[in-house]
PDB file of C-alpha atoms and ligand atoms in Angstrom:
ATOM      1  CA  MET A   1     -11.928   7.902  18.942  1.00 85.00           C
ATOM      2  CA  TYR A   2      -9.069   9.095  16.724  1.00 94.00           C
ATOM      3  CA  ASN A   3      -9.350  12.797  15.942  1.00 95.00           C
ATOM      4  CA  HIS A   4      -6.062  13.390  14.150  1.00 96.00           C
ATOM      5  CA  ILE A   5      -5.402  10.226  12.124  1.00 97.00           C
ATOM      6  CA  LYS A   6      -7.500   7.752  10.123  1.00 98.00           C
ATOM      7  CA  VAL A   7      -7.280   4.189  11.427  1.00 98.00           C
ATOM      8  CA  THR A   8      -8.456   1.143   9.476  1.00 98.00           C
ATOM      9  CA  PRO A   9      -8.108  -2.160  11.375  1.00 97.00           C
ATOM     10  CA  ASN A  10      -6.962  -5.222   9.434  1.00 96.00           C
ATOM     11  CA  LYS A  11      -8.898  -8.480   9.332  1.00 90.00           C
ATOM     12  CA  ASN A  12      -9.306 -10.056  12.810  1.00 87.00           C
ATOM     13  CA  ASN A  13      -7.910  -6.822  14.351  1.00 90.00           C
ATOM     14  CA  VAL A  14      -4.341  -7.917  13.602  1.00 95.00           C
ATOM     15  CA  GLY A  15      -2.767  -4.486  13.236  1.00 97.00           C
ATOM     16  CA  ALA A  16      -4.220  -1.412  11.517  1.00 98.00           C
ATOM     17  CA  ILE A  17      -3.405   0.887   8.608  1.00 98.00           C
ATOM     18  CA  ILE A  18      -3.030   4.553   9.590  1.00 98.00           C
ATOM     19  CA  GLU A  19      -3.351   7.550   7.316  1.00 97.00           C
ATOM     20  CA  ALA A  20      -1.280  10.504   8.537  1.00 96.00           C
ATOM     21  CA  GLU A  21       1.651  12.578   7.328  1.00 95.00           C
ATOM     22  CA  LEU A  22       4.480  11.589   9.641  1.00 96.00           C
ATOM     23  CA  SER A  23       6.989  14.179   8.441  1.00 94.00           C
ATOM     24  CA  LYS A  24       4.589  16.778   9.949  1.00 94.00           C
ATOM     25  CA  PHE A  25       3.825  14.953  13.195  1.00 96.00           C
ATOM     26  CA  ASN A  26       2.672  16.846  16.283  1.00 97.00           C
ATOM     27  CA  ASN A  27       1.595  15.820  19.812  1.00 97.00           C
ATOM     28  CA  ASP A  28      -2.030  15.181  18.808  1.00 97.00           C
ATOM     29  CA  ILE A  29      -0.973  12.815  16.038  1.00 97.00           C
ATOM     30  CA  ILE A  30       1.515  11.042  18.304  1.00 98.00           C
ATOM     31  CA  GLU A  31      -1.102  10.471  21.047  1.00 97.00           C
ATOM     32  CA  ASP A  32      -3.547   9.005  18.499  1.00 98.00           C
ATOM     33  CA  VAL A  33      -0.823   6.760  17.052  1.00 98.00           C
ATOM     34  CA  LYS A  34       0.063   5.561  20.574  1.00 98.00           C
ATOM     35  CA  ASP A  35      -3.616   4.701  21.217  1.00 98.00           C
ATOM     36  CA  ALA A  36      -3.909   2.792  17.921  1.00 98.00           C
ATOM     37  CA  LEU A  37      -0.639   0.989  18.580  1.00 98.00           C
ATOM     38  CA  ALA A  38      -1.799  -0.064  22.060  1.00 98.00           C
ATOM     39  CA  GLU A  39      -5.090  -1.275  20.584  1.00 97.00           C
ATOM     40  CA  TYR A  40      -3.806  -3.217  17.549  1.00 98.00           C
ATOM     41  CA  GLY A  41      -0.177  -4.086  18.443  1.00 98.00           C
ATOM     42  CA  VAL A  42       1.195  -3.030  15.057  1.00 98.00           C
ATOM     43  CA  VAL A  43       0.392  -0.078  12.764  1.00 98.00           C
ATOM     44  CA  PHE A  44       1.389   0.648   9.168  1.00 98.00           C
ATOM     45  CA  PHE A  45       1.824   3.884   7.205  1.00 98.00           C
ATOM     46  CA  ARG A  46       2.273   4.158   3.419  1.00 98.00           C
ATOM     47  CA  ASN A  47       3.731   6.974   1.277  1.00 97.00           C
ATOM     48  CA  GLN A  48       5.923   8.556   3.945  1.00 97.00           C
ATOM     49  CA  LYS A  49       8.891  10.653   2.892  1.00 94.00           C
ATOM     50  CA  LEU A  50      11.133  10.477   5.936  1.00 95.00           C
ATOM     51  CA  ASP A  51      14.773  11.533   5.956  1.00 95.00           C
ATOM     52  CA  SER A  52      16.922   9.923   8.667  1.00 96.00           C
ATOM     53  CA  GLU A  53      16.777  12.995  10.978  1.00 96.00           C
ATOM     54  CA  THR A  54      12.963  13.165  10.855  1.00 97.00           C
ATOM     55  CA  TYR A  55      12.681   9.404  11.234  1.00 97.00           C
ATOM     56  CA  ILE A  56      14.843   9.503  14.386  1.00 97.00           C
ATOM     57  CA  LYS A  57      12.900  12.500  15.741  1.00 97.00           C
ATOM     58  CA  PHE A  58       9.599  10.685  15.174  1.00 98.00           C
ATOM     59  CA  ALA A  59      10.927   7.508  16.826  1.00 98.00           C
ATOM     60  CA  LYS A  60      12.005   9.450  19.932  1.00 98.00           C
ATOM     61  CA  GLN A  61       8.357  10.398  20.590  1.00 98.00           C
ATOM     62  CA  PHE A  62       7.793   6.778  21.696  1.00 97.00           C
ATOM     63  CA  GLY A  63      10.667   6.537  24.170  1.00 97.00           C
ATOM     64  CA  PRO A  64      14.465   6.517  24.384  1.00 96.00           C
ATOM     65  CA  LEU A  65      16.088   4.766  21.438  1.00 95.00           C
ATOM     66  CA  ALA A  66      17.636   1.356  22.072  1.00 89.00           C
ATOM     67  CA  GLU A  67      21.007   0.140  20.880  1.00 78.00           C
ATOM     68  CA  TYR A  68      21.149  -3.117  18.930  1.00 76.00           C
ATOM     69  CA  PRO A  69      23.920  -5.180  20.515  1.00 69.00           C
ATOM     70  CA  MET A  70      24.714  -7.419  17.521  1.00 74.00           C
ATOM     71  CA  LEU A  71      25.369  -4.958  14.618  1.00 76.00           C
ATOM     72  CA  GLU A  72      26.812  -1.481  14.116  1.00 82.00           C
ATOM     73  CA  GLY A  73      24.387   1.201  12.899  1.00 85.00           C
ATOM     74  CA  LEU A  74      24.092   3.346   9.757  1.00 90.00           C
ATOM     75  CA  GLU A  75      27.036   5.667   9.200  1.00 88.00           C
ATOM     76  CA  GLY A  76      26.250   9.100  10.637  1.00 90.00           C
ATOM     77  CA  HIS A  77      23.067   7.751  12.259  1.00 92.00           C
ATOM     78  CA  PRO A  78      24.085   4.930  14.632  1.00 92.00           C
ATOM     79  CA  GLU A  79      20.500   4.789  15.967  1.00 93.00           C
ATOM     80  CA  ILE A  80      19.435   3.228  12.653  1.00 95.00           C
ATOM     81  CA  THR A  81      20.241  -0.430  11.938  1.00 94.00           C
ATOM     82  CA  VAL A  82      20.278  -1.389   8.261  1.00 93.00           C
ATOM     83  CA  VAL A  83      18.283  -4.599   7.821  1.00 92.00           C
ATOM     84  CA  GLU A  84      19.213  -5.874   4.419  1.00 92.00           C
ATOM     85  CA  LYS A  85      19.053  -8.848   2.075  1.00 92.00           C
ATOM     86  CA  LYS A  86      21.319  -8.766  -0.956  1.00 93.00           C
ATOM     87  CA  PRO A  87      20.237 -10.332  -4.288  1.00 92.00           C
ATOM     88  CA  ASP A  88      22.795 -13.162  -4.064  1.00 91.00           C
ATOM     89  CA  GLU A  89      21.995 -14.106  -0.453  1.00 91.00           C
ATOM     90  CA  GLN A  90      19.815 -17.066   0.486  1.00 88.00           C
ATOM     91  CA  ILE A  91      19.420 -16.407   4.192  1.00 85.00           C
ATOM     92  CA  MET A  92      17.401 -13.433   5.368  1.00 84.00           C
ATOM     93  CA  PHE A  93      18.160 -11.532   8.569  1.00 81.00           C
ATOM     94  CA  GLY A  94      15.544 -12.205  11.233  1.00 81.00           C
ATOM     95  CA  GLU A  95      13.781 -14.982   9.315  1.00 84.00           C
ATOM     96  CA  GLY A  96      11.395 -17.017  11.462  1.00 89.00           C
ATOM     97  CA  TRP A  97       8.840 -16.017  14.110  1.00 94.00           C
ATOM     98  CA  HIS A  98      10.298 -13.854  16.859  1.00 94.00           C
ATOM     99  CA  THR A  99      10.045 -10.585  18.702  1.00 93.00           C
ATOM    100  CA  ASP A 100      13.100  -8.338  18.871  1.00 90.00           C
ATOM    101  CA  SER A 101      16.047  -8.703  21.268  1.00 88.00           C
ATOM    102  CA  THR A 102      14.213 -10.668  23.970  1.00 91.00           C
ATOM    103  CA  TYR A 103      17.616 -11.918  25.183  1.00 91.00           C
ATOM    104  CA  THR A 104      18.365  -8.475  26.662  1.00 91.00           C
ATOM    105  CA  LYS A 105      17.436  -7.587  30.250  1.00 92.00           C
ATOM    106  CA  GLU A 106      15.123  -4.833  29.006  1.00 92.00           C
ATOM    107  CA  PRO A 107      14.002  -5.768  25.508  1.00 92.00           C
ATOM    108  CA  PRO A 108      13.040  -2.879  23.235  1.00 93.00           C
ATOM    109  CA  ARG A 109       9.407  -1.985  23.732  1.00 95.00           C
ATOM    110  CA  PHE A 110       8.831  -0.922  20.100  1.00 97.00           C
ATOM    111  CA  THR A 111      10.429  -1.474  16.713  1.00 97.00           C
ATOM    112  CA  MET A 112      10.074   0.610  13.557  1.00 97.00           C
ATOM    113  CA  LEU A 113      10.984  -0.470  10.044  1.00 97.00           C
ATOM    114  CA  TYR A 114      11.118   2.066   7.217  1.00 98.00           C
ATOM    115  CA  SER A 115      11.349   0.608   3.728  1.00 98.00           C
ATOM    116  CA  VAL A 116      14.091   1.975   1.473  1.00 97.00           C
ATOM    117  CA  LYS A 117      14.343  -0.735  -1.196  1.00 97.00           C
ATOM    118  CA  THR A 118      11.829  -3.524  -1.645  1.00 97.00           C
ATOM    119  CA  PRO A 119      11.289  -6.462  -4.009  1.00 96.00           C
ATOM    120  CA  GLU A 120       8.179  -6.480  -6.234  1.00 96.00           C
ATOM    121  CA  LYS A 121       5.004  -5.872  -4.222  1.00 95.00           C
ATOM    122  CA  GLY A 122       3.761  -9.041  -2.538  1.00 96.00           C
ATOM    123  CA  LYS A 123       7.282 -10.477  -2.122  1.00 96.00           C
ATOM    124  CA  GLY A 124       9.291 -10.113   1.080  1.00 95.00           C
ATOM    125  CA  ASN A 125       6.175  -9.356   3.127  1.00 96.00           C
ATOM    126  CA  THR A 126       6.505  -9.173   6.886  1.00 97.00           C
ATOM    127  CA  LEU A 127       4.016 -11.353   8.730  1.00 97.00           C
ATOM    128  CA  PHE A 128       2.709 -10.236  12.112  1.00 97.00           C
ATOM    129  CA  ALA A 129       0.939 -12.492  14.619  1.00 98.00           C
ATOM    130  CA  SER A 130      -1.210 -10.721  17.213  1.00 98.00           C
ATOM    131  CA  GLN A 131      -0.310 -11.881  20.700  1.00 98.00           C
ATOM    132  CA  TYR A 132      -3.333 -10.060  22.103  1.00 97.00           C
ATOM    133  CA  ARG A 133      -5.507 -12.416  20.041  1.00 96.00           C
ATOM    134  CA  SER A 134      -3.251 -15.295  21.001  1.00 97.00           C
ATOM    135  CA  TYR A 135      -3.679 -14.562  24.732  1.00 98.00           C
ATOM    136  CA  GLU A 136      -7.435 -13.856  24.502  1.00 97.00           C
ATOM    137  CA  THR A 137      -8.090 -17.232  22.887  1.00 97.00           C
ATOM    138  CA  LEU A 138      -6.239 -19.331  25.493  1.00 97.00           C
ATOM    139  CA  ASP A 139      -8.605 -21.201  27.772  1.00 96.00           C
ATOM    140  CA  ASP A 140      -8.895 -20.042  31.370  1.00 98.00           C
ATOM    141  CA  SER A 141      -6.874 -22.907  32.829  1.00 97.00           C
ATOM    142  CA  MET A 142      -3.973 -22.123  30.475  1.00 97.00           C
ATOM    143  CA  LYS A 143      -4.177 -18.398  31.341  1.00 97.00           C
ATOM    144  CA  GLU A 144      -3.970 -19.356  35.006  1.00 97.00           C
ATOM    145  CA  LYS A 145      -1.053 -21.725  34.397  1.00 95.00           C
ATOM    146  CA  LEU A 146       0.937 -19.105  32.455  1.00 96.00           C
ATOM    147  CA  LYS A 147       0.154 -16.215  34.816  1.00 94.00           C
ATOM    148  CA  ASP A 148       3.482 -16.219  36.674  1.00 94.00           C
ATOM    149  CA  LEU A 149       5.609 -18.390  34.387  1.00 97.00           C
ATOM    150  CA  LYS A 150       8.907 -17.107  33.051  1.00 97.00           C
ATOM    151  CA  ALA A 151      11.139 -18.297  30.212  1.00 96.00           C
ATOM    152  CA  VAL A 152      14.822 -18.072  29.284  1.00 95.00           C
ATOM    153  CA  PHE A 153      15.497 -16.156  26.045  1.00 94.00           C
ATOM    154  CA  SER A 154      18.895 -16.466  24.345  1.00 89.00           C
ATOM    155  CA  ALA A 155      20.641 -14.612  21.507  1.00 85.00           C
ATOM    156  CA  ASP A 156      21.953 -18.049  20.563  1.00 82.00           C
ATOM    157  CA  GLY A 157      18.405 -19.396  20.046  1.00 73.00           C
ATOM    158  CA  PRO A 158      17.073 -20.818  16.746  1.00 72.00           C
ATOM    159  CA  ILE A 159      17.074 -17.446  14.913  1.00 75.00           C
ATOM    160  CA  SER A 160      20.787 -16.722  15.515  1.00 74.00           C
ATOM    161  CA  LYS A 161      21.917 -18.362  12.258  1.00 70.00           C
ATOM    162  CA  THR A 162      19.966 -15.768  10.191  1.00 71.00           C
ATOM    163  CA  ARG A 163      22.285 -13.091  11.552  1.00 69.00           C
ATOM    164  CA  ASN A 164      25.564 -14.571  10.257  1.00 70.00           C
ATOM    165  CA  ASN A 165      25.932 -12.631   6.961  1.00 69.00           C
ATOM    166  CA  ARG A 166      25.363  -9.259   8.648  1.00 69.00           C
ATOM    167  CA  VAL A 167      27.535 -10.112  11.661  1.00 72.00           C
ATOM    168  CA  LYS A 168      30.444 -10.894   9.279  1.00 73.00           C
ATOM    169  CA  GLU A 169      30.164  -7.362   7.818  1.00 76.00           C
ATOM    170  CA  LYS A 170      29.142  -5.209  10.753  1.00 75.00           C
ATOM    171  CA  GLY A 171      29.206  -7.410  13.842  1.00 75.00           C
ATOM    172  CA  THR A 172      30.050  -5.857  17.192  1.00 76.00           C
ATOM    173  CA  GLY A 173      32.024  -8.958  18.262  1.00 76.00           C
ATOM    174  CA  ILE A 174      29.619  -9.901  21.051  1.00 75.00           C
ATOM    175  CA  ASP A 175      29.284 -13.674  21.577  1.00 74.00           C
ATOM    176  CA  PRO A 176      25.540 -14.500  21.305  1.00 72.00           C
ATOM    177  CA  LYS A 177      25.984 -17.214  23.951  1.00 74.00           C
ATOM    178  CA  SER A 178      26.765 -14.450  26.448  1.00 76.00           C
ATOM    179  CA  LEU A 179      23.372 -12.776  25.979  1.00 83.00           C
ATOM    180  CA  SER A 180      20.356 -14.264  27.690  1.00 90.00           C
ATOM    181  CA  ALA A 181      17.552 -13.030  29.916  1.00 94.00           C
ATOM    182  CA  ILE A 182      14.533 -14.271  31.829  1.00 96.00           C
ATOM    183  CA  HIS A 183      11.109 -12.680  31.314  1.00 97.00           C
ATOM    184  CA  ASN A 184       7.476 -13.286  32.237  1.00 97.00           C
ATOM    185  CA  ILE A 185       5.616 -14.824  29.319  1.00 96.00           C
ATOM    186  CA  ILE A 186       2.477 -12.775  29.886  1.00 97.00           C
ATOM    187  CA  LYS A 187       2.728  -9.011  29.367  1.00 96.00           C
ATOM    188  CA  GLU A 188       0.220  -6.277  30.120  1.00 96.00           C
ATOM    189  CA  ASN A 189       0.025  -3.122  28.037  1.00 96.00           C
ATOM    190  CA  GLU A 190       0.482  -0.130  30.348  1.00 93.00           C
ATOM    191  CA  ARG A 191      -1.796   2.095  28.248  1.00 95.00           C
ATOM    192  CA  ASN A 192      -4.931  -0.059  28.001  1.00 96.00           C
ATOM    193  CA  LYS A 193      -4.135  -3.099  30.230  1.00 97.00           C
ATOM    194  CA  LYS A 194      -4.593  -5.576  27.356  1.00 97.00           C
ATOM    195  CA  LYS A 195      -2.672  -8.792  27.991  1.00 98.00           C
ATOM    196  CA  SER A 196      -0.498 -10.595  25.487  1.00 98.00           C
ATOM    197  CA  LEU A 197       1.550 -13.761  25.216  1.00 97.00           C
ATOM    198  CA  TYR A 198       5.273 -12.985  25.175  1.00 96.00           C
ATOM    199  CA  LEU A 199       7.259 -15.974  23.953  1.00 94.00           C
ATOM    200  CA  SER A 200       9.654 -15.374  21.059  1.00 90.00           C
ATOM    201  CA  PRO A 201      10.053 -18.697  19.196  1.00 89.00           C
ATOM    202  CA  GLY A 202      13.393 -17.497  17.761  1.00 89.00           C
ATOM    203  CA  HIS A 203      14.920 -16.948  21.205  1.00 90.00           C
ATOM    204  CA  ALA A 204      12.984 -18.853  23.890  1.00 92.00           C
ATOM    205  CA  ILE A 205      14.945 -21.915  24.961  1.00 92.00           C
ATOM    206  CA  LYS A 206      13.277 -22.999  28.197  1.00 94.00           C
ATOM    207  CA  ILE A 207      10.305 -22.378  30.473  1.00 96.00           C
ATOM    208  CA  CYS A 208      11.579 -21.824  34.019  1.00 96.00           C
ATOM    209  CA  ASP A 209      10.611 -23.981  37.014  1.00 94.00           C
ATOM    210  CA  VAL A 210       9.267 -26.951  35.044  1.00 94.00           C
ATOM    211  CA  ASP A 211      11.245 -30.023  33.957  1.00 95.00           C
ATOM    212  CA  ASP A 212      12.795 -30.213  30.471  1.00 95.00           C
ATOM    213  CA  GLU A 213      10.126 -32.477  29.054  1.00 96.00           C
ATOM    214  CA  GLU A 214       7.255 -30.289  30.288  1.00 96.00           C
ATOM    215  CA  SER A 215       9.093 -27.179  29.043  1.00 96.00           C
ATOM    216  CA  LYS A 216       9.487 -28.641  25.536  1.00 95.00           C
ATOM    217  CA  LYS A 217       5.859 -29.787  25.421  1.00 96.00           C
ATOM    218  CA  LEU A 218       4.505 -26.441  26.629  1.00 96.00           C
ATOM    219  CA  MET A 219       6.702 -24.392  24.271  1.00 95.00           C
ATOM    220  CA  LYS A 220       5.636 -26.516  21.286  1.00 95.00           C
ATOM    221  CA  GLU A 221       1.972 -26.138  22.206  1.00 96.00           C
ATOM    222  CA  LEU A 222       2.255 -22.387  22.759  1.00 96.00           C
ATOM    223  CA  VAL A 223       4.244 -21.681  19.591  1.00 94.00           C
ATOM    224  CA  GLU A 224       1.690 -23.593  17.488  1.00 96.00           C
ATOM    225  CA  HIS A 225      -1.071 -21.573  19.126  1.00 97.00           C
ATOM    226  CA  GLN A 226       0.717 -18.212  18.772  1.00 97.00           C
ATOM    227  CA  THR A 227       1.132 -18.521  15.032  1.00 96.00           C
ATOM    228  CA  LYS A 228      -2.343 -19.687  14.021  1.00 97.00           C
ATOM    229  CA  ASP A 229      -3.577 -18.312  10.693  1.00 96.00           C
ATOM    230  CA  GLU A 230      -6.359 -16.239  12.243  1.00 96.00           C
ATOM    231  CA  PHE A 231      -3.837 -14.198  14.277  1.00 97.00           C
ATOM    232  CA  ILE A 232      -1.652 -13.365  11.254  1.00 97.00           C
ATOM    233  CA  TYR A 233      -1.526 -10.391   8.898  1.00 97.00           C
ATOM    234  CA  GLY A 234       1.087 -10.008   6.137  1.00 97.00           C
ATOM    235  CA  PHE A 235       2.129  -6.466   5.266  1.00 97.00           C
ATOM    236  CA  GLU A 236       3.023  -5.902   1.585  1.00 97.00           C
ATOM    237  CA  TRP A 237       5.942  -3.534   1.395  1.00 98.00           C
ATOM    238  CA  GLU A 238       6.764  -0.886  -1.170  1.00 97.00           C
ATOM    239  CA  PRO A 239       9.327   1.895  -0.674  1.00 98.00           C
ATOM    240  CA  ASN A 240       8.547   4.645   1.871  1.00 98.00           C
ATOM    241  CA  CYS A 241       6.345   2.593   4.193  1.00 98.00           C
ATOM    242  CA  LEU A 242       6.704   2.545   7.936  1.00 98.00           C
ATOM    243  CA  ALA A 243       5.691  -0.307  10.243  1.00 98.00           C
ATOM    244  CA  LEU A 244       5.656   0.356  13.986  1.00 98.00           C
ATOM    245  CA  TRP A 245       5.000  -2.461  16.408  1.00 98.00           C
ATOM    246  CA  SER A 246       5.051  -3.315  20.085  1.00 98.00           C
ATOM    247  CA  ASN A 247       7.417  -6.201  20.706  1.00 97.00           C
ATOM    248  CA  TYR A 248       5.183  -7.202  23.604  1.00 96.00           C
ATOM    249  CA  SER A 249       2.037  -7.464  21.501  1.00 97.00           C
ATOM    250  CA  VAL A 250       2.993  -9.091  18.183  1.00 98.00           C
ATOM    251  CA  LEU A 251       5.428 -11.627  16.771  1.00 97.00           C
ATOM    252  CA  HIS A 252       6.908 -10.936  13.350  1.00 96.00           C
ATOM    253  CA  ASN A 253       8.412 -12.999  10.567  1.00 95.00           C
ATOM    254  CA  PRO A 254       9.826 -11.679   7.282  1.00 94.00           C
ATOM    255  CA  VAL A 255       9.031 -13.928   4.319  1.00 94.00           C
ATOM    256  CA  ASN A 256      12.130 -14.997   2.409  1.00 93.00           C
ATOM    257  CA  ASP A 257      10.551 -15.592  -1.022  1.00 94.00           C
ATOM    258  CA  PHE A 258      12.606 -13.330  -3.312  1.00 94.00           C
ATOM    259  CA  ASN A 259      16.060 -12.768  -4.797  1.00 93.00           C
ATOM    260  CA  ALA A 260      16.365  -8.997  -4.901  1.00 94.00           C
ATOM    261  CA  HIS A 261      17.904  -6.222  -2.871  1.00 95.00           C
ATOM    262  CA  ARG A 262      15.718  -5.385   0.126  1.00 96.00           C
ATOM    263  CA  VAL A 263      16.796  -2.586   2.469  1.00 96.00           C
ATOM    264  CA  MET A 264      14.985  -1.534   5.638  1.00 96.00           C
ATOM    265  CA  HIS A 265      16.020   1.056   8.185  1.00 96.00           C
ATOM    266  CA  ARG A 266      15.222  -0.154  11.655  1.00 96.00           C
ATOM    267  CA  ILE A 267      14.967   1.791  14.903  1.00 96.00           C
ATOM    268  CA  THR A 268      14.214   0.095  18.206  1.00 95.00           C
ATOM    269  CA  ILE A 269      12.800   1.968  21.187  1.00 96.00           C
ATOM    270  CA  GLN A 270      13.293   1.174  24.844  1.00 93.00           C
TER     271      GLN A 270
HETATM  272 FE1  FE2 B 301      12.947  -8.716  14.091  1.00 96.91          FE
END
C-alpha cells in the first residue's frame, strides 16, 4: 500500500512509526504520509535533521499554516511556536488531554512537533488517544445520539492555566474568554471517510441543545471513554523526532514527569 515509505502501526493501531528521510521529501513520499496519517491519526518519524526552512516547507505540503492566537512565534520564523518547559517550572504547556485550538472557528487540521531538546528517554512522553478507535467502539445508540450534536469549546477551558508561564513571556494579549467556538463532535476524515469523536477535554465546556445536567453527564461519560487505555499510545521523544497528527483524529497529552529543559518546535496547519 505504501510504496515510498515504511509504515509500522503501533499496538491497537494507535498511530504508526514511519521510516522516511523528510529533508528529501517529494510528492510520492508526501502522498504516502497523507494516507498513513488518514489511516492512523498520528505518525512519528525518528532521526530527522530538519532546519526551520525545511521544516516549514514540509509542513506546507499538508495545507496553509495556521497562526497560534495565544503566543508569538520563533524569531525569524513566526510560523513556528516554541513549546517549552524550563527546568525550574512545575507546570507544562498543554498538559492534560486536548486537541489543539478547538476554540477557534476553524481549528487547525494538523499539528507537527519537532523535538529540539528532550529530557532522558521515557520522560516527557506525549500520549495520543485514537479518536477513530474511540468512535468505532461506541455502541450504535450512542453513535446515533452524537450524530448531529455540537459542543462549545473555549480558550478559557480547563487547560488554560497551563499556558500562563508562556503567555507572561510571549503572550499576544488576547483574552482567552473572548475565544470560543461551536463544532460538531463527530468528524469524518475527507480522505478515507473514517469517523472520529471530536471533543477536546481541555476546551469543551458544554454540549449544545441539552440541559446543563445532561451536558455534564454526557461529557463525563465521553471523556472517560475517549481516554481508555486501549486507545492510548505514548511516544518516547529524543531530539530530532517529528510527530504529525490530525487534530480531528487523536487527542494528545504531554506527560509532566521531569525537571529538565524540553523544547519543541510546533507548526499547526489549517
Ligand atoms: Fe496541544
